[in-house]
Short mmCIF file of C-alpha atoms and ligand atoms in Angstrom, two decimals:
data_model
loop_
_atom_site.label_atom_id
_atom_site.label_comp_id
_atom_site.label_asym_id
_atom_site.label_seq_id
_atom_site.Cartn_x
_atom_site.Cartn_y
_atom_site.Cartn_z
CA MET U 1 18.07 6.59 -24.25
CA ALA U 2 14.39 6.54 -23.45
CA LYS U 3 12.89 7.37 -20.10
CA ILE U 4 10.62 4.65 -18.80
CA ILE U 5 7.44 5.95 -17.07
CA VAL U 6 5.07 3.54 -15.41
CA VAL U 7 1.46 4.53 -14.94
CA THR U 8 0.24 2.66 -11.86
CA SER U 9 -2.35 2.86 -9.07
CA GLY U 10 -2.90 -0.34 -7.13
CA LYS U 11 -6.67 0.02 -7.36
CA GLY U 12 -8.44 -0.95 -10.53
CA GLY U 13 -10.55 1.25 -12.79
CA VAL U 14 -9.11 4.56 -11.67
CA GLY U 15 -7.90 5.71 -15.06
CA LYS U 16 -4.45 4.16 -15.72
CA THR U 17 -5.14 3.21 -19.33
CA THR U 18 -6.85 6.52 -20.09
CA THR U 19 -3.82 8.26 -18.57
CA SER U 20 -1.24 6.12 -20.41
CA ALA U 21 -3.00 6.84 -23.69
CA ALA U 22 -3.27 10.55 -22.92
CA ILE U 23 0.32 11.01 -21.70
CA GLY U 24 1.79 8.87 -24.48
CA THR U 25 -0.12 10.74 -27.14
CA GLY U 26 0.61 14.11 -25.59
CA LEU U 27 4.34 13.45 -25.46
CA ALA U 28 4.26 12.36 -29.13
CA LEU U 29 2.28 15.47 -30.08
CA LYS U 30 5.08 17.46 -28.43
CA GLY U 31 7.54 15.75 -30.78
CA PHE U 32 8.95 12.96 -28.59
CA LYS U 33 9.14 9.47 -30.09
CA THR U 34 6.97 7.53 -27.71
CA VAL U 35 5.78 3.94 -27.24
CA ILE U 36 2.96 2.90 -24.97
CA ILE U 37 3.14 -0.70 -23.66
CA ASP U 38 0.11 -2.54 -22.39
CA PHE U 39 1.21 -4.62 -19.42
CA ASP U 40 -2.34 -5.74 -18.69
CA VAL U 41 -1.85 -9.16 -20.23
CA GLY U 42 -5.12 -11.01 -20.52
CA LEU U 43 -7.34 -7.91 -20.67
CA ARG U 44 -5.89 -5.75 -23.40
CA ASN U 45 -7.61 -2.35 -23.18
CA LEU U 46 -5.01 0.02 -24.43
CA ASP U 47 -5.52 -0.78 -28.09
CA LEU U 48 -9.26 -0.11 -27.77
CA ILE U 49 -8.69 3.27 -26.18
CA MET U 50 -6.05 4.03 -28.86
CA GLY U 51 -8.48 2.92 -31.56
CA CYS U 52 -6.06 0.37 -33.09
CA GLU U 53 -7.59 -2.93 -31.94
CA ARG U 54 -8.18 -4.11 -35.52
CA ARG U 55 -4.53 -3.70 -36.39
CA VAL U 56 -3.15 -5.95 -33.67
CA VAL U 57 -1.25 -8.91 -35.23
CA TYR U 58 1.51 -9.76 -32.78
CA ASP U 59 1.69 -8.82 -29.11
CA PHE U 60 4.03 -8.22 -26.19
CA VAL U 61 4.16 -11.90 -25.35
CA ASN U 62 4.97 -12.90 -28.89
CA LEU U 63 7.77 -10.38 -28.82
CA ILE U 64 9.14 -11.71 -25.56
CA ASN U 65 8.97 -15.29 -26.77
CA GLY U 66 10.83 -14.37 -30.02
CA GLU U 67 7.82 -15.20 -32.16
CA SER U 68 7.91 -11.74 -33.69
CA ASN U 69 10.28 -8.83 -33.92
CA ILE U 70 9.86 -5.19 -32.82
CA ASN U 71 8.99 -3.91 -36.28
CA GLN U 72 6.35 -6.48 -36.81
CA THR U 73 4.84 -5.99 -33.36
CA LEU U 74 4.69 -2.25 -32.76
CA ILE U 75 1.61 -0.55 -34.12
CA LYS U 76 2.23 2.89 -35.54
CA ASP U 77 -0.49 5.40 -34.68
CA LYS U 78 -2.27 6.85 -37.73
CA ARG U 79 -2.87 10.26 -36.27
CA CYS U 80 0.42 11.02 -34.71
CA GLU U 81 3.77 10.59 -36.37
CA GLN U 82 5.89 9.78 -33.33
CA LEU U 83 3.53 7.41 -31.50
CA TYR U 84 3.65 3.59 -31.26
CA ILE U 85 1.64 1.02 -29.31
CA LEU U 86 2.82 -2.33 -28.04
CA PRO U 87 -0.41 -4.29 -27.38
CA ALA U 88 -0.88 -6.98 -24.73
CA SER U 89 -1.88 -10.52 -25.50
CA GLN U 90 -5.49 -11.35 -24.99
CA THR U 91 -5.07 -15.10 -24.76
CA ARG U 92 -2.21 -15.40 -22.23
CA ASP U 93 -2.00 -14.57 -18.58
CA LYS U 94 0.37 -12.38 -16.65
CA ASP U 95 2.84 -15.21 -16.01
CA ALA U 96 3.71 -15.10 -19.68
CA LEU U 97 5.86 -12.00 -18.97
CA SER U 98 9.32 -13.03 -17.72
CA GLN U 99 11.46 -10.35 -16.16
CA GLU U 100 14.37 -11.13 -18.50
CA GLY U 101 12.06 -10.99 -21.44
CA VAL U 102 10.63 -7.63 -20.40
CA GLU U 103 14.10 -6.27 -19.80
CA ARG U 104 15.33 -7.40 -23.20
CA VAL U 105 12.36 -5.75 -25.00
CA LEU U 106 12.71 -2.49 -22.94
CA ASN U 107 16.47 -2.35 -23.64
CA GLU U 108 15.80 -2.64 -27.34
CA LEU U 109 13.11 -0.01 -27.29
CA ARG U 110 15.29 2.27 -25.17
CA GLU U 111 17.71 2.70 -28.10
CA SER U 112 15.23 4.27 -30.50
CA PHE U 113 12.59 5.97 -28.35
CA ASP U 114 12.47 9.03 -26.12
CA TYR U 115 9.68 7.81 -23.85
CA ILE U 116 8.40 4.35 -22.94
CA ILE U 117 5.02 4.48 -21.16
CA CYS U 118 4.06 1.30 -19.24
CA ASP U 119 0.34 0.87 -18.63
CA SER U 120 0.18 -1.22 -15.48
CA PRO U 121 -2.51 -3.71 -14.57
CA ALA U 122 -4.46 -3.14 -11.42
CA GLY U 123 -3.29 -4.71 -8.11
CA ILE U 124 -0.01 -4.80 -6.21
CA GLU U 125 0.97 -8.32 -7.19
CA LYS U 126 3.23 -9.73 -9.89
CA GLY U 127 1.73 -8.03 -12.96
CA ALA U 128 1.82 -4.60 -11.42
CA GLN U 129 5.38 -5.20 -10.03
CA MET U 130 6.56 -6.27 -13.48
CA ALA U 131 5.19 -3.07 -15.03
CA LEU U 132 6.96 -0.82 -12.48
CA TYR U 133 10.22 -2.78 -12.05
CA PHE U 134 12.26 -1.01 -14.69
CA ALA U 135 10.69 2.43 -14.33
CA ASP U 136 12.63 5.69 -14.09
CA GLU U 137 9.51 7.62 -13.17
CA ALA U 138 6.05 6.74 -11.95
CA VAL U 139 2.71 8.44 -12.51
CA VAL U 140 0.53 7.28 -9.59
CA VAL U 141 -3.09 7.62 -10.72
CA THR U 142 -5.43 8.25 -7.78
CA ASN U 143 -9.10 8.99 -7.47
CA PRO U 144 -10.15 11.29 -4.66
CA GLU U 145 -11.54 8.61 -2.43
CA VAL U 146 -10.17 6.73 0.55
CA SER U 147 -9.58 3.23 -0.92
CA SER U 148 -7.84 4.54 -4.01
CA VAL U 149 -5.54 6.71 -1.88
CA ARG U 150 -4.70 3.75 0.34
CA ASP U 151 -3.80 1.58 -2.65
CA SER U 152 -1.69 4.37 -4.12
CA ASP U 153 0.14 4.55 -0.81
CA ARG U 154 0.84 0.78 -1.06
CA ILE U 155 2.09 1.00 -4.59
CA LEU U 156 4.44 3.89 -3.58
CA GLY U 157 5.83 1.58 -0.90
CA ILE U 158 6.48 -1.00 -3.52
CA LEU U 159 8.11 1.49 -5.87
CA GLN U 160 10.44 2.34 -3.03
CA SER U 161 11.36 -1.21 -2.14
CA LYS U 162 10.81 -3.49 -5.14
CA SER U 163 11.73 -1.46 -8.22
CA LYS U 164 15.06 -2.11 -9.92
CA ARG U 165 16.26 1.30 -8.87
CA ALA U 166 15.44 0.49 -5.23
CA GLU U 167 17.08 -2.95 -5.35
CA ALA U 168 20.20 -1.60 -7.06
CA GLY U 169 20.43 1.32 -4.70
CA LEU U 170 20.22 3.85 -7.58
CA GLU U 171 18.47 7.17 -7.45
CA PRO U 172 14.84 6.38 -6.47
CA VAL U 173 12.01 6.24 -8.98
CA LYS U 174 10.71 9.80 -9.45
CA GLU U 175 7.10 9.86 -8.24
CA HIS U 176 4.22 12.00 -9.57
CA LEU U 177 0.72 12.14 -8.20
CA LEU U 178 -2.05 12.43 -10.82
CA LEU U 179 -5.49 12.87 -9.37
CA THR U 180 -8.17 11.85 -11.84
CA ARG U 181 -11.95 11.92 -11.94
CA TYR U 182 -11.85 15.02 -9.74
CA SER U 183 -15.13 16.75 -9.20
CA PRO U 184 -14.74 20.14 -7.46
CA GLU U 185 -18.51 20.21 -6.88
CA ARG U 186 -18.43 16.91 -5.00
CA VAL U 187 -15.35 17.94 -3.05
CA LYS U 188 -17.16 21.06 -2.00
CA ALA U 189 -20.15 19.00 -0.91
CA GLY U 190 -17.80 16.88 1.19
CA GLU U 191 -18.42 13.75 -0.81
CA MET U 192 -14.86 13.46 -2.13
CA LEU U 193 -11.37 14.04 -0.78
CA SER U 194 -9.79 17.32 -1.83
CA VAL U 195 -6.45 17.77 -3.56
CA SER U 196 -4.87 18.78 -0.28
CA ASP U 197 -6.38 15.84 1.67
CA VAL U 198 -4.79 13.45 -0.84
CA GLN U 199 -1.48 15.29 -0.96
CA ASP U 200 -1.35 15.35 2.80
CA ILE U 201 -1.52 11.54 2.91
CA LEU U 202 0.59 10.59 -0.09
CA ALA U 203 3.17 13.41 0.23
CA ILE U 204 4.53 13.29 -3.37
CA PRO U 205 4.52 16.12 -5.91
CA LEU U 206 1.24 16.76 -7.78
CA VAL U 207 1.68 16.51 -11.54
CA GLY U 208 -1.93 17.12 -12.44
CA VAL U 209 -5.62 17.07 -11.59
CA ILE U 210 -7.93 15.65 -14.28
CA PRO U 211 -11.57 16.63 -13.81
CA GLU U 212 -14.34 14.06 -14.10
CA SER U 213 -15.48 14.55 -17.64
CA GLU U 214 -17.84 12.94 -20.06
CA ALA U 215 -15.38 13.77 -22.81
CA VAL U 216 -13.19 10.97 -21.45
CA LEU U 217 -15.88 8.35 -22.04
CA LYS U 218 -16.66 9.72 -25.44
CA ALA U 219 -12.99 9.74 -26.35
CA SER U 220 -12.44 6.11 -25.29
CA ASN U 221 -15.56 4.98 -27.14
CA GLN U 222 -14.17 6.59 -30.27
CA GLY U 223 -10.66 5.15 -29.73
CA MET U 224 -9.36 8.73 -29.64
CA PRO U 225 -7.12 9.73 -26.65
CA VAL U 226 -8.73 12.71 -24.89
CA VAL U 227 -5.74 14.96 -25.47
CA PHE U 228 -6.94 15.35 -29.07
CA ASP U 229 -9.99 17.09 -27.70
CA GLN U 230 -8.68 20.49 -26.79
CA GLN U 231 -12.24 21.71 -26.13
CA ALA U 232 -12.48 19.37 -23.10
CA ALA U 233 -11.17 20.33 -19.69
CA ALA U 234 -9.79 16.76 -19.26
CA GLY U 235 -7.79 17.03 -22.48
CA LEU U 236 -6.35 20.42 -21.43
CA ALA U 237 -5.62 19.15 -17.94
CA TYR U 238 -3.73 16.16 -19.36
CA MET U 239 -1.61 18.48 -21.61
CA ASP U 240 -0.83 20.60 -18.54
CA ALA U 241 0.25 17.51 -16.65
CA ILE U 242 2.51 16.47 -19.54
CA GLY U 243 4.11 19.91 -19.47
CA ARG U 244 4.80 19.52 -15.73
CA LEU U 245 6.20 16.02 -16.31
CA LEU U 246 8.67 17.65 -18.73
CA GLY U 247 9.58 20.18 -16.05
CA GLU U 248 7.54 23.15 -17.02
CA GLU U 249 5.86 25.25 -14.31
CA ILE U 250 2.19 25.40 -15.07
CA GLU U 251 -0.48 26.52 -12.64
CA HIS U 252 -3.22 24.00 -11.76
CA ARG U 253 -6.64 24.77 -13.10
CA PHE U 254 -10.04 23.04 -12.91
CA LEU U 255 -9.72 22.78 -9.12
CA ASP U 256 -12.74 24.94 -8.33
CA PRO U 257 -16.40 24.43 -9.17
CA GLN U 258 -17.20 25.88 -12.54
CA LYS U 259 -19.46 28.87 -12.65
CA LYS U 260 -21.70 28.05 -15.54
CA GLY U 261 -22.79 31.03 -17.61
CA PHE U 262 -26.34 31.47 -18.69
CA PHE U 263 -25.79 30.09 -22.20
CA GLN U 264 -23.74 27.19 -20.98
CA ARG U 265 -26.47 26.18 -18.68
CA LEU U 266 -28.96 26.60 -21.43
CA LEU U 267 -26.93 24.42 -23.80
CA GLY U 268 -26.06 21.88 -21.04
CA ALA U 269 -22.36 22.13 -21.86
CA THR U 270 -20.17 19.38 -20.49
CA ALA U 271 -16.94 19.67 -18.60
CA MET W 1 19.72 -10.79 -14.76
CA THR W 2 17.71 -13.68 -13.40
CA GLU W 3 15.46 -13.23 -10.47
CA GLU W 4 15.91 -15.62 -7.66
CA CYS W 5 12.98 -17.73 -6.58
CA PHE W 6 12.79 -15.85 -3.25
CA HIS W 7 14.56 -13.39 -1.00
CA LEU W 8 15.13 -13.89 2.68
CA LYS W 9 14.16 -11.08 4.97
CA GLY W 10 14.08 -10.51 8.67
CA ASN W 11 10.76 -9.78 10.26
CA ILE W 12 9.20 -8.99 13.57
CA LEU W 13 5.73 -9.97 14.21
CA THR W 14 3.26 -8.45 16.58
CA SER W 15 1.08 -11.29 17.83
CA ILE W 16 -1.26 -12.18 20.57
CA VAL W 17 -0.33 -15.01 22.94
CA ILE W 18 -3.23 -17.04 24.47
CA GLU W 19 -1.83 -18.38 27.66
CA LEU W 20 -3.91 -21.29 28.78
CA ASN W 21 -4.54 -21.91 32.49
CA HIS W 22 -6.97 -24.78 31.90
CA TYR W 23 -8.86 -26.03 28.88
CA ASP W 24 -12.25 -27.25 27.94
CA PRO W 25 -13.80 -26.38 24.60
CA SER W 26 -16.87 -24.60 25.81
CA SER W 27 -15.20 -22.20 28.22
CA PHE W 28 -12.38 -21.62 25.69
CA VAL W 29 -14.88 -20.56 23.05
CA ALA W 30 -16.92 -18.50 25.46
CA LEU W 31 -13.92 -16.49 26.64
CA LEU W 32 -12.65 -16.06 23.08
CA GLN W 33 -15.98 -14.65 21.99
CA GLU W 34 -16.05 -12.30 24.91
CA LYS W 35 -12.56 -10.91 24.21
CA ILE W 36 -13.17 -10.64 20.53
CA ALA W 37 -16.44 -8.85 21.00
CA LYS W 38 -14.64 -6.12 22.81
CA ALA W 39 -12.21 -5.36 20.03
CA PRO W 40 -13.02 -7.21 16.81
CA SER W 41 -10.48 -5.40 14.57
CA PHE W 42 -7.64 -5.98 17.01
CA PHE W 43 -8.19 -9.70 16.94
CA SER W 44 -8.88 -10.10 13.27
CA GLN W 45 -5.60 -8.42 12.40
CA SER W 46 -3.15 -10.15 14.67
CA PRO W 47 -1.71 -13.60 14.48
CA VAL W 48 -2.27 -15.76 17.53
CA ILE W 49 0.09 -18.08 19.38
CA MET W 50 -1.17 -20.58 21.92
CA ASP W 51 1.00 -21.12 24.98
CA VAL W 52 0.03 -24.47 26.41
CA ARG W 53 2.72 -24.73 29.11
CA GLY W 54 0.06 -24.39 31.77
CA ILE W 55 -1.89 -27.43 30.59
CA LEU W 56 0.84 -29.84 29.57
CA ASP W 57 -0.40 -32.53 31.85
CA ASN W 58 -3.44 -33.45 29.95
CA LEU W 59 -2.66 -32.55 26.39
CA ASP W 60 -3.28 -34.70 23.35
CA PRO W 61 -3.18 -34.09 19.58
CA HIS W 62 -6.92 -34.16 19.40
CA LYS W 63 -7.30 -31.27 21.90
CA LEU W 64 -4.66 -29.19 20.11
CA LYS W 65 -6.45 -29.72 16.80
CA GLU W 66 -9.70 -28.74 18.48
CA MET W 67 -8.19 -25.49 19.78
CA VAL W 68 -6.96 -24.59 16.34
CA THR W 69 -10.31 -25.20 14.81
CA LEU W 70 -12.04 -23.14 17.50
CA CYS W 71 -9.63 -20.28 16.93
CA PHE W 72 -10.18 -20.32 13.16
CA ASP W 73 -13.95 -20.55 13.67
CA SER W 74 -13.72 -17.44 15.85
CA GLY W 75 -11.99 -15.62 13.03
CA LEU W 76 -8.50 -15.64 14.58
CA GLN W 77 -5.25 -16.55 12.79
CA PRO W 78 -3.45 -19.16 14.91
CA ILE W 79 0.16 -19.70 13.78
CA GLY W 80 1.76 -21.97 16.31
CA PHE W 81 2.09 -23.47 19.74
CA LYS W 82 4.46 -22.62 22.50
CA GLY W 83 5.36 -25.25 25.11
CA VAL W 84 4.91 -28.29 22.88
CA SER W 85 8.11 -30.17 22.23
CA ASP W 86 6.87 -33.32 20.52
CA PRO W 87 6.22 -32.62 16.79
CA ASP W 88 3.84 -35.57 16.60
CA MET W 89 1.49 -33.73 18.97
CA LEU W 90 1.06 -31.00 16.36
CA SER W 91 1.04 -33.03 13.18
CA GLU W 92 -2.70 -32.92 12.99
CA THR W 93 -2.91 -29.18 13.47
CA GLY W 94 -0.56 -28.22 10.71
CA LEU W 95 0.84 -25.43 12.91
CA ALA W 96 4.35 -24.70 14.10
CA ILE W 97 6.25 -25.39 17.32
CA LEU W 98 7.49 -22.04 18.54
CA SER W 99 10.34 -22.43 20.92
CA ASP W 100 11.03 -20.09 23.83
CA ASP W 101 13.90 -18.41 21.99
CA ILE W 102 11.66 -17.59 19.04
CA VAL W 103 8.83 -16.16 21.11
CA ARG W 104 9.94 -13.87 23.85
CA ASP W 105 7.39 -13.38 26.54
CA ASN W 106 6.05 -9.96 26.90
CA PRO W 107 5.99 -9.13 30.54
CA GLN W 108 2.60 -7.62 30.29
CA SER W 109 -0.73 -9.26 29.75
CA VAL W 110 -1.88 -7.93 26.47
CA SER W 111 -5.33 -6.66 26.01
CA PRO W 112 -6.87 -4.02 23.83
CA GLN W 113 -7.69 -1.56 26.48
CA GLU W 114 -11.33 -0.40 26.79
CA LYS W 115 -12.09 3.02 28.19
CA THR W 116 -13.87 1.53 31.16
CA GLU W 117 -11.88 -1.59 31.70
CA SER W 118 -8.56 -1.40 33.32
CA VAL W 119 -6.01 -3.95 32.27
CA GLU W 120 -5.60 -6.93 34.58
CA SER W 121 -1.96 -7.26 35.48
CA ASN W 122 -0.22 -10.58 35.57
CA GLN W 123 1.99 -10.29 38.58
CA ALA W 124 3.46 -13.74 38.70
CA ASN W 125 4.59 -13.37 35.12
CA ASP W 126 5.73 -9.85 35.73
CA SER W 127 8.31 -10.56 38.33
CA ALA W 128 9.52 -13.73 36.62
CA ASN W 129 10.26 -11.82 33.51
CA ALA W 130 11.74 -8.76 35.14
CA ALA W 131 14.41 -11.09 36.44
CA THR W 132 15.18 -12.71 33.08
CA LEU W 133 15.06 -9.62 30.81
CA PRO W 134 18.57 -8.28 30.40
CA PRO W 135 18.80 -4.52 30.20
CA PRO W 136 19.03 -3.85 26.51
CA SER W 137 22.09 -1.98 25.37
CA MET W 138 20.59 0.90 23.47
CA ARG W 139 21.76 1.65 19.95
CA PRO W 140 21.63 5.08 18.28
CA THR W 141 18.28 6.49 17.43
CA LYS W 142 16.80 5.39 14.13
CA PHE W 143 15.65 8.29 11.89
CA ILE W 144 13.11 7.92 9.07
CA ASP W 145 12.68 10.91 6.70
CA GLN W 146 10.16 9.39 4.31
CA PRO W 147 6.47 8.66 4.88
CA VAL W 148 5.91 5.11 6.15
CA ARG W 149 3.36 3.73 3.77
CA SER W 150 0.56 1.20 3.91
CA GLY W 151 2.08 -2.32 4.07
CA GLN W 152 5.43 -1.13 5.33
CA GLN W 153 6.87 -1.88 8.75
CA ILE W 154 9.77 -0.18 10.50
CA TYR W 155 11.42 -1.58 13.61
CA ALA W 156 14.05 0.18 15.73
CA GLN W 157 15.68 -2.63 17.59
CA ASN W 158 17.19 -1.64 20.93
CA ALA W 159 16.64 1.98 19.86
CA ASN W 160 14.41 4.96 19.82
CA LEU W 161 12.62 5.77 16.59
CA VAL W 162 12.12 9.28 15.12
CA ILE W 163 9.81 9.63 12.12
CA LEU W 164 9.93 12.98 10.39
CA SER W 165 7.01 12.32 8.12
CA ASN W 166 3.59 10.60 8.19
CA ILE W 167 2.83 7.06 9.23
CA ASN W 168 -0.01 6.19 6.97
CA LYS W 169 -3.00 3.89 7.63
CA GLY W 170 -1.88 0.28 7.17
CA ALA W 171 1.73 1.06 8.14
CA GLU W 172 3.31 -0.12 11.39
CA VAL W 173 6.25 1.29 13.33
CA LEU W 174 7.86 -0.46 16.32
CA ALA W 175 10.65 0.41 18.72
CA ASP W 176 12.19 -1.10 21.76
CA GLY W 177 12.49 2.44 23.05
CA ASP W 178 10.41 5.62 22.44
CA ILE W 179 8.74 6.68 19.23
CA HIS W 180 8.52 10.30 18.11
CA VAL W 181 6.41 11.19 15.10
CA TYR W 182 6.67 14.66 13.61
CA GLY W 183 4.10 14.03 10.85
CA ALA W 184 0.63 12.55 11.24
CA LEU W 185 0.37 9.18 13.03
CA ARG W 186 -2.36 7.29 11.18
CA GLY W 187 -1.13 3.71 11.27
CA ARG W 188 0.07 1.57 14.23
CA ALA W 189 2.78 2.65 16.63
CA LEU W 190 4.17 0.23 19.27
CA ALA W 191 6.83 1.52 21.71
CA GLY W 192 8.72 -0.58 24.22
CA VAL W 193 7.90 -3.76 22.38
CA LYS W 194 10.36 -5.77 24.43
CA GLY W 195 8.55 -4.73 27.55
CA ASP W 196 9.99 -1.40 28.55
CA MET W 197 7.09 0.15 30.53
CA ASN W 198 8.82 3.50 30.59
CA ALA W 199 8.72 3.89 26.85
CA ARG W 200 6.57 6.65 25.38
CA ILE W 201 5.06 7.69 22.08
CA PHE W 202 5.06 11.34 21.09
CA CYS W 203 3.21 12.64 18.12
CA GLN W 204 2.13 15.85 16.47
CA HIS W 205 -1.10 14.62 15.04
CA LEU W 206 -2.79 11.52 16.56
CA GLU W 207 -5.07 9.66 14.26
CA ALA W 208 -3.60 6.17 14.95
CA GLU W 209 -5.21 2.85 14.26
CA LEU W 210 -3.52 1.42 17.31
CA VAL W 211 -1.00 2.60 19.86
CA SER W 212 0.86 0.35 22.33
CA VAL W 213 3.48 0.68 25.05
CA ALA W 214 5.04 -2.46 26.44
CA GLY W 215 2.31 -4.64 24.93
CA ILE W 216 -0.64 -2.71 26.31
CA PHE W 217 -2.72 -1.72 23.28
CA GLN W 218 -5.39 0.82 22.61
CA LEU W 219 -7.40 1.01 19.45
CA SER W 220 -8.51 4.18 17.65
CA ASP W 221 -12.04 3.76 18.80
CA ASN W 222 -10.95 3.89 22.41
CA ILE W 223 -8.80 6.99 22.12
CA PRO W 224 -10.81 9.91 23.53
CA GLN W 225 -12.19 12.16 20.87
CA LYS W 226 -10.56 15.28 22.36
CA HIS W 227 -7.12 13.89 21.55
CA GLN W 228 -7.92 13.01 17.97
CA LYS W 229 -5.68 14.95 15.50
CA GLN W 230 -3.95 16.62 18.45
CA SER W 231 -0.40 16.73 19.63
CA VAL W 232 0.00 14.17 22.42
CA GLN W 233 2.24 11.84 24.35
CA ILE W 234 1.22 8.29 25.19
CA LEU W 235 2.56 6.49 28.22
CA LEU W 236 1.84 3.90 30.88
CA GLN W 237 0.64 4.95 34.30
CA ASP W 238 -0.15 2.19 36.73
CA GLU W 239 -0.23 -0.18 33.79
CA ASN W 240 -2.88 1.87 32.06
CA LEU W 241 -2.23 3.44 28.75
CA ILE W 242 -2.68 7.21 29.11
CA VAL W 243 -2.94 9.82 26.37
CA LYS W 244 -1.87 13.31 27.44
CA SER W 245 -2.03 16.56 25.51
CA LEU W 246 1.30 18.13 24.80
N1 LIG N 1 -11.39 11.91 -15.97
C1 LIG N 1 -12.37 11.02 -16.15
N2 LIG N 1 -13.67 11.40 -16.21
C2 LIG N 1 -14.62 10.43 -16.43
N3 LIG N 1 -14.43 9.13 -16.57
C3 LIG N 1 -13.14 8.71 -16.56
C4 LIG N 1 -12.02 9.60 -16.28
N4 LIG N 1 -10.91 8.88 -16.33
C5 LIG N 1 -11.25 7.58 -16.55
N5 LIG N 1 -12.57 7.46 -16.69
C6 LIG N 1 -13.34 6.24 -16.94
O1 LIG N 1 -13.05 5.31 -15.94
C7 LIG N 1 -13.09 3.98 -16.48
C8 LIG N 1 -11.79 3.28 -16.13
O2 LIG N 1 -10.72 3.91 -16.83
P1 LIG N 1 -9.41 3.12 -17.24
O3 LIG N 1 -9.75 1.93 -18.10
O4 LIG N 1 -8.46 4.12 -17.86
O5 LIG N 1 -8.91 2.66 -15.85
P2 LIG N 1 -7.75 1.62 -15.47
O6 LIG N 1 -7.19 2.15 -14.22
O7 LIG N 1 -6.83 1.42 -16.65
O8 LIG N 1 -8.54 0.26 -15.21
P3 LIG N 1 -7.99 -1.17 -14.95
O9 LIG N 1 -7.47 -1.21 -13.53
O10 LIG N 1 -9.14 -2.09 -15.19
O11 LIG N 1 -6.86 -1.37 -15.97
C9 LIG N 1 -13.35 4.11 -17.96
O12 LIG N 1 -14.67 3.92 -18.25
C10 LIG N 1 -12.97 5.57 -18.25
O13 LIG N 1 -13.70 6.08 -19.30
MG1 LIG N 2 -6.24 -0.40 -17.61
#
């Protein structure tokens, strides 16, 4: 039986899709059979970041409407044996996802996968609520700034009141805080909230801190999840976060400003 | 599993009541502007009810419509009228009739308190209500262990409220009795919401957006700097909201 993990944030553009791709790929690299579902119907970003946009034939809405079956619709990743993508429809809107339809698809996927990663759309409305409804765990993606923290707080309130687990009185959705686009230099300069500022407000366990990194942009442009780039701090930080998600105890790194060596400075090395 | 079209939920609303003594459009607008200018965020966030019992003699649908328009134009959110019994009077406004059992009077005149301005008391109203308010039978204290998050509201009806975690910005906690907060108070806290002037708020870390006892409000901007992020109690003294260090 698969575990369902929603990647959510409230606020848009904070790194949900980047994170879904990284976590999904990382889990698959660790040997777990994983599928990443794009709940952002109408926008469809996940397939771009995963580099499989040209292989999309059927999508999530087709599957829900019975116009295709699971085997036809899932896209198997070419780099990683255990990894599958369920793309969103580009031509429909979020109303095309019915709760019964989503539940039916998730139940079917649950049988054969270890992890189901749900990439949520932005917002706190229907689309985001659909993505989190069936979740067992939630990765709440937050940027170190006030409005993102506020929206994460709201989405945590929704997880606690409007998820299936909450409604059925089951054990609550397990919450993980993932701080992304963290820049220790800017925190030090007082331009960004620090890890402890954010933790103080949200009061949920910290699963990882992903530094602001040009490698992320490069990776998404190449359709290559950043965890493949083990030279990049962001890729390493995501692998650490995945380890913690699996229950390993791993110390946080990349929290302090980097001391650049002479040669690094000379070469203009990136984070 | 099919999801129902809607769920029914109970709710308690903090609102402002505009109690009219007389009405003409220009003085109505002028006073509205004056009040709003003192505490813009207070007024922009709260729904407004218009109590027209004082001006029933010369009321007509046109006037009511005009009031609603003036409120909206001033950036308020009018939701209904109190004191109107004939639905036809309101048909043009599109707002609700709020009967006396729905809207309980707060014994206090409500006003976001300014540092310099002391709150005018409304004596006539005061004694009238003191007579009609039955002493509430208190229920056991309500305990909340989790953070209260933006968008959430907690109400301890006929009870004290103890919060062992943070109340975040955008969250609201209300109690008919006292409120104790052992985390940081960053949202809104309203004690004695049914008018208990002896109610108090205690907190370990005051960073509130709004605090209120028995309907007398104070906004963050008006809480003295020296109390910010400190451990305090908040209570009424001579109908003024006082913040004291603990
Ligand atoms: N750690 C990082 N460092 C630098 N840039 C990043 C990082 N994480 C994400 N980004 C960039 O931020 C932008 C938004 O990322 P992404 O699309 O993952 O966000 P999202 O939350 O899924 O957005 P939406 O709400 O629109 O779905 C992208 O350009 C991405 O490359
Ligand atoms: Mg996205």
